[in-house]
XYZ file of C-alpha atoms in Angstrom:
393
model
C 126.843 150.352 98.639
C 127.170 148.772 102.037
C 127.157 144.988 101.822
C 124.122 143.627 103.652
C 124.711 140.102 104.962
C 121.835 137.755 105.826
C 123.104 134.783 107.810
C 120.948 131.668 108.087
C 119.911 130.126 111.377
C 122.290 127.421 112.572
C 119.593 124.765 112.250
C 119.405 125.356 108.484
C 123.045 124.326 108.195
C 122.260 121.043 109.947
C 119.634 119.905 107.453
C 120.642 116.864 105.379
C 121.222 117.189 101.648
C 117.988 116.646 99.715
C 118.996 113.386 98.069
C 116.118 113.143 95.593
C 116.654 116.671 94.287
C 120.104 115.641 93.016
C 118.670 112.466 91.493
C 116.047 114.461 89.593
C 118.681 116.899 88.306
C 120.796 114.068 86.901
C 117.821 112.491 85.131
C 116.639 115.814 83.713
C 120.106 116.497 82.346
C 119.985 113.250 80.320
C 116.470 113.984 79.095
C 117.462 117.528 78.087
C 120.274 115.998 76.030
C 117.652 114.126 74.013
C 117.942 110.677 75.603
C 115.030 108.331 76.286
C 115.422 107.710 80.024
C 113.428 105.020 81.803
C 113.099 106.655 85.215
C 112.760 104.057 87.979
C 114.493 106.236 90.541
C 111.617 108.081 92.172
C 108.549 107.103 94.171
C 106.003 109.129 92.212
C 102.916 107.102 91.133
C 102.665 107.022 87.346
C 98.918 106.521 86.894
C 96.210 109.140 87.529
C 93.934 109.541 90.511
C 90.747 107.447 90.020
C 88.075 109.418 88.173
C 85.430 109.227 90.915
C 87.804 111.000 93.308
C 88.605 113.696 90.741
C 84.879 114.166 90.113
C 84.284 114.568 93.859
C 86.846 117.394 93.921
C 85.290 119.067 90.894
C 81.868 119.020 92.522
C 83.057 120.090 95.973
C 85.063 122.984 94.512
C 81.721 124.618 93.677
C 80.572 124.470 97.308
C 80.742 127.981 98.862
C 81.425 126.539 102.317
C 84.803 125.272 101.133
C 85.788 128.716 99.853
C 86.134 129.835 103.469
C 88.842 128.823 105.930
C 88.535 125.182 106.914
C 88.353 124.325 110.629
C 91.884 124.459 112.031
C 91.994 120.723 112.639
C 90.022 119.721 109.579
C 86.487 118.587 108.966
C 85.111 115.809 111.158
C 83.762 113.966 108.102
C 87.303 113.342 106.847
C 88.532 112.072 110.196
C 85.494 109.822 110.435
C 86.291 108.473 106.951
C 89.816 107.422 107.913
C 88.429 105.830 111.093
C 85.965 103.840 108.971
C 88.724 102.737 106.591
C 90.977 101.524 109.442
C 88.091 99.637 111.034
C 87.217 97.895 107.773
C 90.771 97.166 106.626
C 92.594 96.423 109.876
C 89.967 95.976 112.596
C 91.456 98.976 114.429
C 89.140 101.268 116.413
C 90.034 104.976 116.567
C 88.373 108.049 118.015
C 88.059 110.547 115.135
C 88.490 113.672 117.260
C 91.246 112.654 119.687
C 93.186 109.977 117.788
C 93.337 111.405 114.233
C 95.261 114.435 112.948
C 94.939 115.598 109.346
C 98.288 116.322 107.685
C 99.486 118.142 104.567
C 100.806 114.842 103.259
C 102.495 112.152 105.326
C 105.926 113.743 104.985
C 104.744 116.799 106.935
C 103.888 114.667 109.945
C 107.146 112.736 109.768
C 109.063 116.020 109.993
C 106.783 117.534 112.643
C 106.854 114.610 115.064
C 110.463 115.017 116.278
C 109.789 118.720 116.814
C 106.945 118.032 119.256
C 108.663 115.184 121.121
C 112.428 115.734 121.137
C 114.703 118.209 122.899
C 118.292 118.981 121.899
C 120.441 116.014 122.854
C 117.614 113.469 122.766
C 118.114 110.464 120.504
C 115.839 109.221 117.735
C 116.270 105.644 116.470
C 116.134 105.695 112.669
C 116.108 102.728 110.241
C 119.190 102.269 108.068
C 118.506 102.137 105.181
C 115.447 104.337 105.524
C 113.476 107.249 104.146
C 115.804 110.290 104.315
C 113.127 112.720 105.472
C 113.165 111.106 108.921
C 116.529 112.798 109.303
C 115.103 116.231 108.498
C 112.728 116.379 111.448
C 115.415 115.205 113.833
C 117.759 117.925 112.567
C 115.095 120.614 112.991
C 114.546 119.438 116.585
C 118.328 119.688 117.176
C 118.258 116.107 118.378
C 120.561 113.221 117.496
C 120.098 110.037 115.480
C 121.166 106.491 116.164
C 120.715 104.109 113.278
C 118.899 100.763 113.360
C 120.596 98.463 110.825
C 118.124 96.670 108.550
C 119.862 93.581 107.198
C 118.732 91.055 104.633
C 119.561 88.141 106.931
C 117.099 89.543 109.493
C 114.363 90.139 106.852
C 115.141 93.874 107.076
C 113.708 94.065 110.602
C 115.694 95.836 113.357
C 117.333 93.729 116.055
C 116.270 95.346 119.338
C 118.732 93.259 121.328
C 121.609 94.869 119.413
C 120.700 98.411 120.519
C 123.201 99.717 123.045
C 122.193 100.440 126.617
C 123.081 104.119 126.162
C 120.840 104.432 123.096
C 117.991 102.716 124.925
C 118.370 105.201 127.766
C 118.623 108.352 125.624
C 116.177 107.450 122.871
C 112.759 109.101 123.030
C 111.459 108.244 119.548
C 111.800 105.472 116.968
C 110.755 105.403 113.305
C 109.613 102.192 111.607
C 108.411 101.768 108.027
C 106.713 98.650 106.623
C 106.088 97.926 103.808
C 109.556 99.367 103.691
C 111.069 102.077 101.568
C 113.603 101.271 100.147
C 113.906 97.511 100.841
C 110.246 96.578 100.056
C 110.176 94.272 103.112
C 107.007 93.729 105.150
C 106.615 93.107 108.880
C 104.484 90.477 110.678
C 102.174 91.234 113.609
C 104.590 89.427 115.936
C 107.244 92.036 115.168
C 104.900 94.865 116.149
C 103.978 93.036 119.344
C 107.692 92.807 120.147
C 108.004 96.510 119.286
C 105.272 97.520 121.745
C 106.974 95.556 124.511
C 110.357 97.120 123.692
C 108.858 100.617 123.633
C 107.088 100.157 126.976
C 110.205 98.786 128.619
C 112.389 101.667 127.437
C 110.009 104.635 127.298
C 110.398 105.128 123.530
C 107.609 106.499 121.325
C 107.024 104.479 118.150
C 106.265 106.192 114.838
C 105.063 103.744 112.193
C 105.290 105.111 108.647
C 102.551 103.155 106.821
C 102.711 105.036 103.529
C 102.613 101.791 101.502
C 100.103 100.088 103.779
C 97.700 99.189 100.982
C 100.322 97.550 98.757
C 100.986 93.908 99.609
C 101.523 91.022 97.223
C 100.744 87.318 96.929
C 97.370 87.724 98.617
C 98.771 89.205 101.824
C 97.576 92.556 103.202
C 100.335 94.463 105.058
C 99.922 94.596 108.836
C 99.309 97.907 110.614
C 101.318 98.691 113.745
C 98.023 99.730 115.376
C 96.819 96.126 115.118
C 99.257 95.166 117.890
C 97.792 95.165 121.384
C 98.909 98.271 123.281
C 100.166 100.075 120.158
C 98.181 103.235 120.907
C 99.765 103.365 124.368
C 103.229 103.842 122.893
C 102.907 105.470 119.505
C 101.202 106.563 116.329
C 100.983 105.586 112.691
C 101.234 107.785 109.618
C 98.972 107.040 106.662
C 98.756 108.846 103.338
C 96.457 108.777 100.338
C 99.421 109.368 98.016
C 100.120 105.737 97.197
C 96.802 104.049 97.968
C 94.792 106.263 95.615
C 97.500 107.819 93.386
C 96.964 111.159 95.135
C 100.601 112.164 95.701
C 100.036 115.713 94.457
C 96.923 116.215 96.583
C 98.928 116.181 99.861
C 96.524 114.358 102.178
C 97.828 112.344 105.114
C 96.960 111.432 108.685
C 98.589 110.749 112.026
C 96.687 108.091 113.979
C 96.916 106.664 117.473
C 98.077 107.951 120.844
C 95.836 110.867 121.853
C 98.588 112.851 123.611
C 100.873 112.724 120.586
C 97.983 113.599 118.255
C 97.177 116.625 120.436
C 100.778 117.824 120.203
C 100.806 117.525 116.406
C 97.502 119.389 116.220
C 98.834 122.117 118.505
C 101.910 122.661 116.333
C 99.770 122.719 113.199
C 97.436 125.280 114.801
C 100.387 127.688 114.680
C 101.308 126.894 111.059
C 98.237 125.974 109.011
C 94.485 126.410 108.696
C 93.972 122.838 107.441
C 93.497 121.598 103.893
C 91.187 123.122 101.293
C 87.721 121.775 102.118
C 87.160 120.521 98.584
C 90.208 118.277 98.844
C 88.987 117.025 102.214
C 85.630 116.129 100.682
C 87.304 114.289 97.788
C 89.620 112.475 100.207
C 86.602 111.308 102.202
C 85.102 110.022 98.967
C 88.273 108.046 98.285
C 88.184 106.458 101.729
C 84.473 105.619 101.888
C 83.719 104.614 98.281
C 84.292 101.178 96.776
C 87.917 100.128 97.181
C 87.967 98.313 93.855
C 90.369 100.959 92.507
C 92.847 100.004 95.251
C 92.493 96.306 94.470
C 93.178 97.048 90.806
C 96.186 99.211 91.681
C 97.785 96.504 93.823
C 97.166 93.919 91.080
C 98.843 96.251 88.573
C 101.952 96.606 90.751
C 102.093 92.855 91.361
C 101.888 92.188 87.625
C 104.658 94.709 87.029
C 106.745 93.105 89.764
C 106.406 89.706 88.141
C 107.226 91.018 84.665
C 110.246 92.959 85.911
C 111.695 90.114 87.943
C 111.154 87.632 85.127
C 113.147 89.995 82.895
C 115.839 90.455 85.545
C 116.178 86.684 85.809
C 116.770 86.468 82.074
C 119.804 88.782 82.350
C 121.147 86.969 85.422
C 120.349 89.685 87.990
C 119.192 87.748 91.023
C 117.161 89.462 93.758
C 114.373 88.685 96.220
C 110.934 89.625 94.932
C 109.217 92.406 96.919
C 106.442 91.432 99.321
C 105.058 94.971 99.497
C 105.422 98.618 98.386
C 106.129 99.520 94.748
C 109.907 99.286 95.023
C 112.561 96.730 94.128
C 115.744 96.450 96.205
C 118.477 95.098 93.982
C 122.088 94.123 94.819
C 124.785 95.796 92.744
C 127.371 93.624 90.952
C 130.870 93.218 92.313
C 133.262 96.064 91.659
C 130.682 98.841 92.010
C 129.340 101.023 94.756
C 125.640 101.830 94.728
C 126.404 105.331 93.435
C 128.855 104.260 90.720
C 126.479 101.546 89.539
C 123.518 103.949 89.417
C 125.674 106.418 87.474
C 126.651 103.665 85.025
C 123.040 102.644 84.416
C 121.966 106.224 83.764
C 124.955 107.008 81.573
C 125.135 103.795 79.516
C 121.654 102.224 79.688
C 119.612 105.405 80.207
C 117.875 103.730 83.153
C 117.556 105.761 86.352
C 117.633 104.014 89.729
C 118.260 105.375 93.212
C 121.626 104.440 94.782
C 121.172 102.725 98.131
C 123.680 104.979 99.873
C 121.119 107.785 99.601
C 119.032 105.943 102.207
C 121.881 105.568 104.706
C 125.121 103.616 104.990
C 123.117 100.391 105.305
C 121.913 100.896 101.754
C 125.377 100.546 100.283
C 125.562 97.621 97.889
C 122.000 98.063 96.584
C 119.955 100.244 94.260
C 116.236 100.954 94.471
C 114.037 100.705 91.386
C 110.373 101.718 91.329
C 107.672 99.623 89.672
C 106.349 102.882 88.274
C 106.332 102.237 84.575
C 104.495 99.831 82.290
C 105.423 96.172 82.120
C 106.866 96.758 78.665
C 109.085 99.614 79.864
C 110.230 97.638 82.902
C 111.179 94.734 80.643
C 112.950 97.167 78.322
C 114.892 98.574 81.293
C 116.066 95.087 82.191
C 117.009 94.417 78.566
C 119.052 97.652 78.357
C 120.874 96.753 81.571
C 121.451 93.201 80.332
C 123.309 94.521 77.289
C 125.973 95.908 79.650
C 126.954 92.280 80.432
C 127.370 92.867 84.159
C 125.838 89.670 85.526
C 127.726 86.897 83.800
């Protein structure tokens, strides 16, 4: 037979390695070997979607209208629901038709945005450490990345004054993410006001990834980028129901803000999708417009877990700053280890899975990320298992 070769497009060779896929494989290998692994390495909510949202889907699935194609850009009632939620939670006014795009999960929008804004050779400013899927969209656009170091001494906020003149000139897009994955840091309104001024001065679009926007601790609600005056002039925000309502598997997200950017995202999606299943849109609207008591309870649960976990970490001598938002912990590794070697040690010897910081960029070296995605008892047990390795004096 003649050998038939199928080469891939060059852009496929430029995609970054899917970091979390490797992490999952390593954990599954330990589980398959019969070990009890406490998996704190992923960002997958561990409790179910609230029952009233599930019931809304069950009821809407019977509606014949939703058995047909949805409108290309989604139902107006869902866009109006997100507008209502932003008005109530953040005091932000949005136009549902021109300033909201419905997404197949927030990640989809994060990958699409560079493709509608960047040309080959353009630069995107990306947080380091940061969510690796920012890199994917930049690669697909055949653009370049310049990293924004997020350092503990600067509260994990980028230093705009440290950005080189060349990067300021070539950059067309910048990603921000607060509450932050992986560092769990939050950002004040003053930072976003500084960001708007920086973006205007340099002609850089701002993309705020607000995936953990509902999860703030110690009585403080995280600030939305869109709360800053002029934010809609320079950028957009991504919001998802995945974390707020434990709807990660439902794949419902939004892009919000600048009407021109929203129109570009909608145009690209017109060529790829015919929107979400109408029943899911109806259930998502229910989540956004019903009582938010389930969100209050969820945040309280994560805060209680945070406190239990950090109390247990203190007992074994592992010192770290308590998170102010998100459901992650950002923990320094002990001397003599890299983030990867330490994560390997914990999985191998303690059967505790964490994500090595290097997977989020070179700025993540020296740390591991642990999710508050298990019960208080299991989090305390994880700390106890790690403590028995005698790594912290």
